[in-house]
Amino acid sequence: MENNKQMRKWLDDFNLNHPLVIAGPCSAETEEQVLKIANELKNSDVSIFRAGIWKPRTRPGGFEGVGEIGLKWLQKAKAETGLLMAIEVANANHVKLALEHDIDVLWIGARTTVNPFAVQEIADALNGTDKIVLVKNPVNPDLALWIGGVERLYKANIKKLGVIHRGFSTYEKTKYRNNPEWQIAIDFQSKFPDLPLICDPSHITGNRKMIQEVSQQALDLNYDGLIIETHIDPDNAWSDAAQQVTPSVLKNIFKDLRVRKESDNADDFTKNMNKKRTQIDEYDAKLLEILGKRMKVADEIGLLKKEKNVAILQNKRWNEILGKMILDGEEKGLSEEFILKLFKAIHQESINHQEKIINK
Ligand code: PEP
Ligand code: MN
């Protein structure tokens, strides 16, 4: 997949002075519901109306979407409002029906991106069309799988591509429904800076109270757009009730969001930034120097352990270090989550070094 400005032409063609906004209900429920929401979103920052027609539910027995009939409602909504229409597709038949009903934007859901067979089937069914296609991240935190999905569409001559970051599932309960793991989306952005990146705060948070905060975080990271589930009566929505907002709440969210510039050319800004960046570079160099020294000591310990045939892993000592570092880190304003990640990585590197020494 080449990386060029062509990839974002479809987005630039919207000619917006703000990030792209996609909004609409999790699911199309009734014709009246679709038309009411779409009309309330007309003449706002929203450019694309979303609605799920076939819903991938975790367990059977829930509402699985209205199916084909909903596509007719979307056609009506488009005629009434001029908004572009977006739906989720999970197989070739969905694509066929979407094309027959002039749907403008198709997105591939998180549960579909995990499956290369399904993505390929969708790519083949779309080959040669000029639809906008957005690929959600797979449910598991796997950047290669996400990129692979986009590549399958690119190879099928789909040029209007973009990705949606909707977070990743975890076994442990966290404050998010799907943990954002921002670093994965940042990696995607570094690899393909011209591929439009859209954030889905609804599925990341699972909670309407956090939509504003996560949307702002996305804009702070240069995201190109937001997709936000919007319903006239969120509490009684047939799916994802807790995370949907009303059109008027959505408009208030936009009022408070601050769009950041990618950079600023003012002299004093550049000067101050350069000064701070030099400081950061110095500290990074020191960090590496210290880590190198620490690893040398670990090597020496490895030699001692080898001499006496002692195991590498010393769990009691390790847990003592970790406990102390969490407390010391807190005093320096470093989160427990960060300290755990950092020291587990350092510890693993020490183990790798000692493995080499002991088994040489
Ligand atoms: C949705 O957008 O309603 C949806 C099912 O999302 P995801 O694929 O991110 O779970
Ligand atoms: Mn949903």
Coordinates of C-alpha atoms and ligand atoms in Angstrom, one line a residue, residues 24-27 50 52 55-57 88 107 111 136 177 200 202-203 229 239-241 243-244, ligand 2:
G24 CA -26.4 8.5 13.9
P25 CA -27.8 5.6 15.8
C26 CA -26.0 2.4 16.7
S27 CA -28.9 0.6 14.9
R50 CA -24.4 6.2 10.3
G52 CA -26.3 -0.3 11.7
K55 CA -25.8 -6.0 14.1
P56 CA -23.1 -8.4 15.3
R57 CA -24.1 -9.2 18.8
E88 CA -21.5 -1.7 8.5
W107 CA -17.4 0.4 7.3
R111 CA -15.5 -8.4 14.6
K136 CA -12.3 -0.5 12.1
R177 CA -15.7 -0.7 27.2
D200 CA -15.0 6.1 17.7
S202 CA -18.8 5.6 21.6
H203 CA -17.4 2.1 21.4
E229 CA -23.5 7.2 18.1
S239 CA -28.6 -1.5 21.1
D240 CA -25.8 0.3 22.9
A241 CA -28.1 2.4 25.0
Q243 CA -23.2 5.1 25.0
Q244 CA -25.5 7.1 22.7
Ligands
MN2 MN -22.9 0.3 18.5

